[in-house]
mmCIF file of C-alpha atoms in Angstrom:
data_model
loop_
_atom_site.group_PDB
_atom_site.id
_atom_site.type_symbol
_atom_site.label_atom_id
_atom_site.label_comp_id
_atom_site.label_asym_id
_atom_site.label_seq_id
_atom_site.Cartn_x
_atom_site.Cartn_y
_atom_site.Cartn_z
ATOM 1 C CA LEU A 97 43.937 -20.367 -1.638
ATOM 2 C CA CYS A 98 40.310 -20.528 -0.508
ATOM 3 C CA PHE A 99 38.705 -19.085 2.607
ATOM 4 C CA ALA A 100 35.454 -20.367 4.042
ATOM 5 C CA VAL A 101 33.146 -17.587 5.115
ATOM 6 C CA ASN A 102 30.077 -18.262 7.195
ATOM 7 C CA ALA A 103 27.321 -15.811 7.937
ATOM 8 C CA LYS A 104 24.298 -16.827 9.930
ATOM 9 C CA PRO A 105 20.754 -15.495 9.655
ATOM 10 C CA GLU A 106 20.071 -13.166 12.552
ATOM 11 C CA THR A 107 16.549 -14.594 12.851
ATOM 12 C CA LEU A 108 15.104 -17.671 11.222
ATOM 13 C CA MET A 109 11.397 -18.417 11.328
ATOM 14 C CA ALA A 110 9.640 -21.172 9.412
ATOM 15 C CA GLY A 111 8.109 -19.853 6.196
ATOM 16 C CA THR A 112 10.035 -16.555 6.177
ATOM 17 C CA ARG A 113 13.162 -15.416 4.412
ATOM 18 C CA PRO A 114 15.820 -13.976 6.723
ATOM 19 C CA ASP A 115 16.475 -10.301 6.113
ATOM 20 C CA LYS A 116 19.748 -10.046 8.070
ATOM 21 C CA TYR A 117 22.895 -12.164 7.919
ATOM 22 C CA PHE A 118 25.569 -11.617 10.563
ATOM 23 C CA MET A 119 29.250 -12.600 10.462
ATOM 24 C CA ASP A 120 30.831 -12.468 13.918
ATOM 25 C CA GLY A 121 34.520 -11.824 13.357
ATOM 26 C CA GLY A 122 37.535 -11.458 15.608
ATOM 27 C CA GLU A 123 37.864 -7.675 15.629
ATOM 28 C CA HIS A 124 35.207 -6.719 13.078
ATOM 29 C CA ASN A 125 31.709 -7.819 12.155
ATOM 30 C CA VAL A 126 29.796 -7.856 8.896
ATOM 31 C CA LEU A 127 26.031 -7.408 8.792
ATOM 32 C CA ALA A 128 24.138 -7.859 5.520
ATOM 33 C CA ILE A 129 20.624 -6.437 5.453
ATOM 34 C CA LEU A 130 18.576 -7.877 2.593
ATOM 35 C CA ASN A 131 15.440 -6.320 1.169
ATOM 36 C CA TRP A 132 13.250 -9.005 -0.416
ATOM 37 C CA GLU A 133 10.302 -6.707 -1.007
ATOM 38 C CA ASN A 134 9.654 -3.164 -2.203
ATOM 39 C CA ALA A 135 11.559 -0.144 -0.962
ATOM 40 C CA LYS A 136 11.911 0.057 2.806
ATOM 41 C CA GLU A 137 13.883 1.851 5.486
ATOM 42 C CA SER A 138 16.290 0.343 8.030
ATOM 43 C CA GLU A 139 18.049 1.878 10.994
ATOM 44 C CA ILE A 140 21.837 1.479 11.031
ATOM 45 C CA PRO A 141 22.687 -0.467 14.249
ATOM 46 C CA GLU A 142 26.348 0.645 14.606
ATOM 47 C CA ASN A 143 28.747 3.224 13.182
ATOM 48 C CA SER A 144 29.557 1.372 9.966
ATOM 49 C CA PHE A 145 31.058 1.349 6.517
ATOM 50 C CA GLU A 146 28.653 0.287 3.755
ATOM 51 C CA PHE A 147 30.737 -1.835 1.380
ATOM 52 C CA TRP A 148 28.728 -1.477 -1.860
ATOM 53 C CA THR A 149 28.262 2.305 -1.797
ATOM 54 C CA GLY A 150 31.485 3.212 0.033
ATOM 55 C CA LYS A 151 29.615 5.349 2.580
ATOM 56 C CA ARG A 152 30.413 5.857 6.238
ATOM 57 C CA LEU A 153 27.168 5.573 8.239
ATOM 58 C CA LYS A 154 26.333 6.634 11.771
ATOM 59 C CA LYS A 155 24.463 4.554 14.317
ATOM 60 C CA GLY A 156 20.752 5.371 14.160
ATOM 61 C CA GLU A 157 20.958 6.806 10.644
ATOM 62 C CA LYS A 158 18.149 5.722 8.290
ATOM 63 C CA TRP A 159 19.068 3.622 5.219
ATOM 64 C CA GLN A 160 16.702 3.613 2.240
ATOM 65 C CA HIS A 161 16.649 0.182 0.539
ATOM 66 C CA THR A 162 15.489 -0.204 -3.019
ATOM 67 C CA LYS A 163 13.754 -3.427 -4.036
ATOM 68 C CA HIS A 164 16.076 -6.466 -3.736
ATOM 69 C CA GLN A 165 19.003 -4.379 -2.461
ATOM 70 C CA VAL A 166 21.628 -5.652 -0.026
ATOM 71 C CA CYS A 167 23.239 -3.301 2.474
ATOM 72 C CA ALA A 168 26.593 -4.786 3.611
ATOM 73 C CA LEU A 169 27.911 -3.137 6.781
ATOM 74 C CA GLN A 170 31.434 -3.537 8.168
ATOM 75 C CA TYR A 171 32.036 -2.313 11.705
ATOM 76 C CA PRO A 172 34.557 -2.857 14.532
ATOM 77 C CA LYS A 173 33.626 -4.653 17.742
ATOM 78 C CA ASP A 174 35.593 -2.099 19.774
ATOM 79 C CA SER A 175 33.986 1.338 19.609
ATOM 80 C CA ASN A 176 37.453 2.900 20.057
ATOM 81 C CA SER A 177 38.842 1.205 16.940
ATOM 82 C CA LEU A 178 40.213 3.580 14.305
ATOM 83 C CA ILE A 179 39.666 1.255 11.309
ATOM 84 C CA LEU A 180 36.017 1.185 10.229
ATOM 85 C CA GLY A 181 36.090 -0.856 7.015
ATOM 86 C CA THR A 182 37.716 -1.476 3.657
ATOM 87 C CA THR A 183 36.831 -1.819 -0.020
ATOM 88 C CA LEU A 184 39.594 -4.427 -0.500
ATOM 89 C CA ASN A 185 37.332 -7.293 0.601
ATOM 90 C CA LEU A 186 33.914 -7.491 2.271
ATOM 91 C CA THR A 187 34.862 -10.039 4.954
ATOM 92 C CA ALA A 188 38.674 -9.758 5.346
ATOM 93 C CA LEU A 189 38.536 -7.595 8.504
ATOM 94 C CA ALA A 190 36.057 -10.024 10.090
ATOM 95 C CA ASP A 191 37.827 -13.261 9.120
ATOM 96 C CA GLY A 192 41.333 -12.013 10.000
ATOM 97 C CA ARG A 193 42.931 -11.709 6.553
ATOM 98 C CA ILE A 194 43.301 -8.004 7.318
ATOM 99 C CA LYS A 195 44.344 -7.218 10.881
ATOM 100 C CA ALA A 196 44.465 -3.933 12.728
ATOM 101 C CA LYS A 197 46.564 -3.222 15.788
ATOM 102 C CA GLN A 198 45.934 -0.016 17.667
ATOM 103 C CA ASN A 199 48.172 1.711 20.167
ATOM 104 C CA GLY A 200 46.632 4.981 21.329
ATOM 105 C CA SER A 201 46.213 7.253 18.305
ATOM 106 C CA ILE A 202 48.361 4.980 16.080
ATOM 107 C CA CYS A 203 46.757 2.165 14.059
ATOM 108 C CA THR A 204 48.667 -0.347 11.922
ATOM 109 C CA VAL A 205 46.631 -2.231 9.336
ATOM 110 C CA ALA A 206 48.269 -5.300 7.766
ATOM 111 C CA GLY A 207 47.353 -8.051 5.363
ATOM 112 C CA ASN A 208 48.472 -10.141 2.440
ATOM 113 C CA LYS A 209 47.846 -10.074 -1.284
ATOM 114 C CA SER A 210 45.244 -12.880 -1.390
ATOM 115 C CA LEU A 211 42.201 -10.639 -0.925
ATOM 116 C CA GLY A 212 40.660 -10.788 -4.386
ATOM 117 C CA SER A 213 41.327 -7.103 -5.041
ATOM 118 C CA ASN A 214 44.734 -5.442 -5.040
ATOM 119 C CA GLU A 215 43.364 -1.896 -5.068
ATOM 120 C CA GLY A 216 40.993 -0.315 -2.623
ATOM 121 C CA LYS A 217 40.508 1.929 0.367
ATOM 122 C CA LEU A 218 41.014 1.659 4.082
ATOM 123 C CA VAL A 219 38.244 3.637 5.775
ATOM 124 C CA PHE A 220 38.669 5.099 9.260
ATOM 125 C CA THR A 221 36.375 6.415 11.994
ATOM 126 C CA HIS A 222 38.357 9.650 12.294
ATOM 127 C CA GLY A 223 40.654 11.695 10.128
ATOM 128 C CA VAL A 224 44.068 10.047 9.760
ATOM 129 C CA GLU A 225 47.509 10.722 8.367
ATOM 130 C CA VAL A 226 49.656 7.940 6.892
ATOM 131 C CA VAL A 227 52.988 7.927 8.723
ATOM 132 C CA GLU A 228 54.550 4.705 7.412
ATOM 133 C CA TYR A 229 53.814 1.934 4.912
ATOM 134 C CA SER A 230 55.332 -1.058 3.146
ATOM 135 C CA GLY A 231 54.157 -3.462 0.447
ATOM 136 C CA VAL A 232 51.689 -0.928 -0.982
ATOM 137 C CA GLU A 233 51.597 2.166 -3.141
ATOM 138 C CA ILE A 234 49.555 4.987 -1.638
ATOM 139 C CA LEU A 235 47.304 6.190 -4.459
ATOM 140 C CA ASP A 236 45.374 8.865 -2.607
ATOM 141 C CA SER A 237 44.966 10.107 0.919
ATOM 142 C CA PHE A 238 43.318 13.469 0.372
ATOM 143 C CA ALA A 239 40.057 12.468 2.063
ATOM 144 C CA PRO A 240 40.679 12.682 5.817
ATOM 145 C CA HIS A 241 38.973 9.346 6.619
ATOM 146 C CA GLU A 242 40.299 7.220 3.750
ATOM 147 C CA VAL A 243 43.566 5.906 2.358
ATOM 148 C CA GLU A 244 43.444 4.523 -1.175
ATOM 149 C CA LEU A 245 46.157 1.989 -1.940
ATOM 150 C CA ARG A 246 47.462 -0.651 -4.336
ATOM 151 C CA ILE A 247 48.981 -3.825 -2.875
ATOM 152 C CA VAL A 248 52.331 -4.557 -4.549
ATOM 153 C CA ASP A 249 53.967 -7.160 -2.261
ATOM 154 C CA GLU A 250 52.746 -10.449 -0.799
ATOM 155 C CA SER A 251 52.426 -8.885 2.665
ATOM 156 C CA TRP A 252 51.763 -5.245 3.424
ATOM 157 C CA ASN A 253 51.053 -2.765 6.198
ATOM 158 C CA VAL A 254 49.962 0.826 6.599
ATOM 159 C CA LYS A 255 50.474 2.798 9.798
ATOM 160 C CA VAL A 256 48.228 5.814 10.372
ATOM 161 C CA GLU A 257 47.915 8.378 13.117
ATOM 162 C CA GLU A 258 44.582 9.843 14.164
ATOM 163 C CA LYS A 259 44.279 13.540 13.391
ATOM 164 C CA ASN A 260 41.751 16.223 14.273
ATOM 165 C CA ASP A 261 38.393 15.257 12.820
ATOM 166 C CA ASP A 262 37.535 18.572 11.203
ATOM 167 C CA ASN A 263 36.873 17.116 7.712
ATOM 168 C CA GLU A 264 39.694 19.232 6.340
ATOM 169 C CA GLN A 265 41.045 17.991 3.004
ATOM 170 C CA VAL A 266 44.807 17.592 3.429
ATOM 171 C CA ASP A 267 47.469 16.326 1.008
ATOM 172 C CA VAL A 268 49.623 14.161 3.288
ATOM 173 C CA ARG A 269 51.760 12.506 0.568
ATOM 174 C CA GLU A 270 54.749 14.751 1.264
ATOM 175 C CA ASN A 271 54.869 13.452 4.869
ATOM 176 C CA LEU A 272 54.819 9.738 3.961
ATOM 177 C CA LYS A 273 57.709 7.469 4.872
ATOM 178 C CA ARG A 274 58.125 4.270 2.871
ATOM 179 C CA VAL A 275 59.664 1.422 4.833
ATOM 180 C CA SER A 276 61.823 -1.016 2.868
#
């Protein structure tokens, strides 16, 4: 199974190398900022998840690029979206292989096994608690903004509920409900 992924240079001028590639997705976007030269600083354009470092970044925050570094940002189109990004695949939220459906403070994230990686994290804009899941094993959900999982079935889903965003470390595994 092969997916075609297209990202377009944000600007293209004759004789220059583009420093930003943008993938306009359905519910999410991916922006790659390339540094062709020596160290430089960029401003983060949206609240984002940086795929390579696993960091949540705020709009306006400064990003220090080392020489030849790529900063790969995942971010939702809807500023009210609970899902920010994932380490399962750089483009899956943008190209629709991972989908998120939100209903108030409840967000259900679903996908299939053909992502390239069967283990990773779902990263959220606010603290969450897993309330239901199927097709995955929950490996860790101590960090309030992340759920680490392993995909075990061809299709999977994880339902989370937004919680107070007080950065409190909470073990929510005892409250999980596995759906068969």
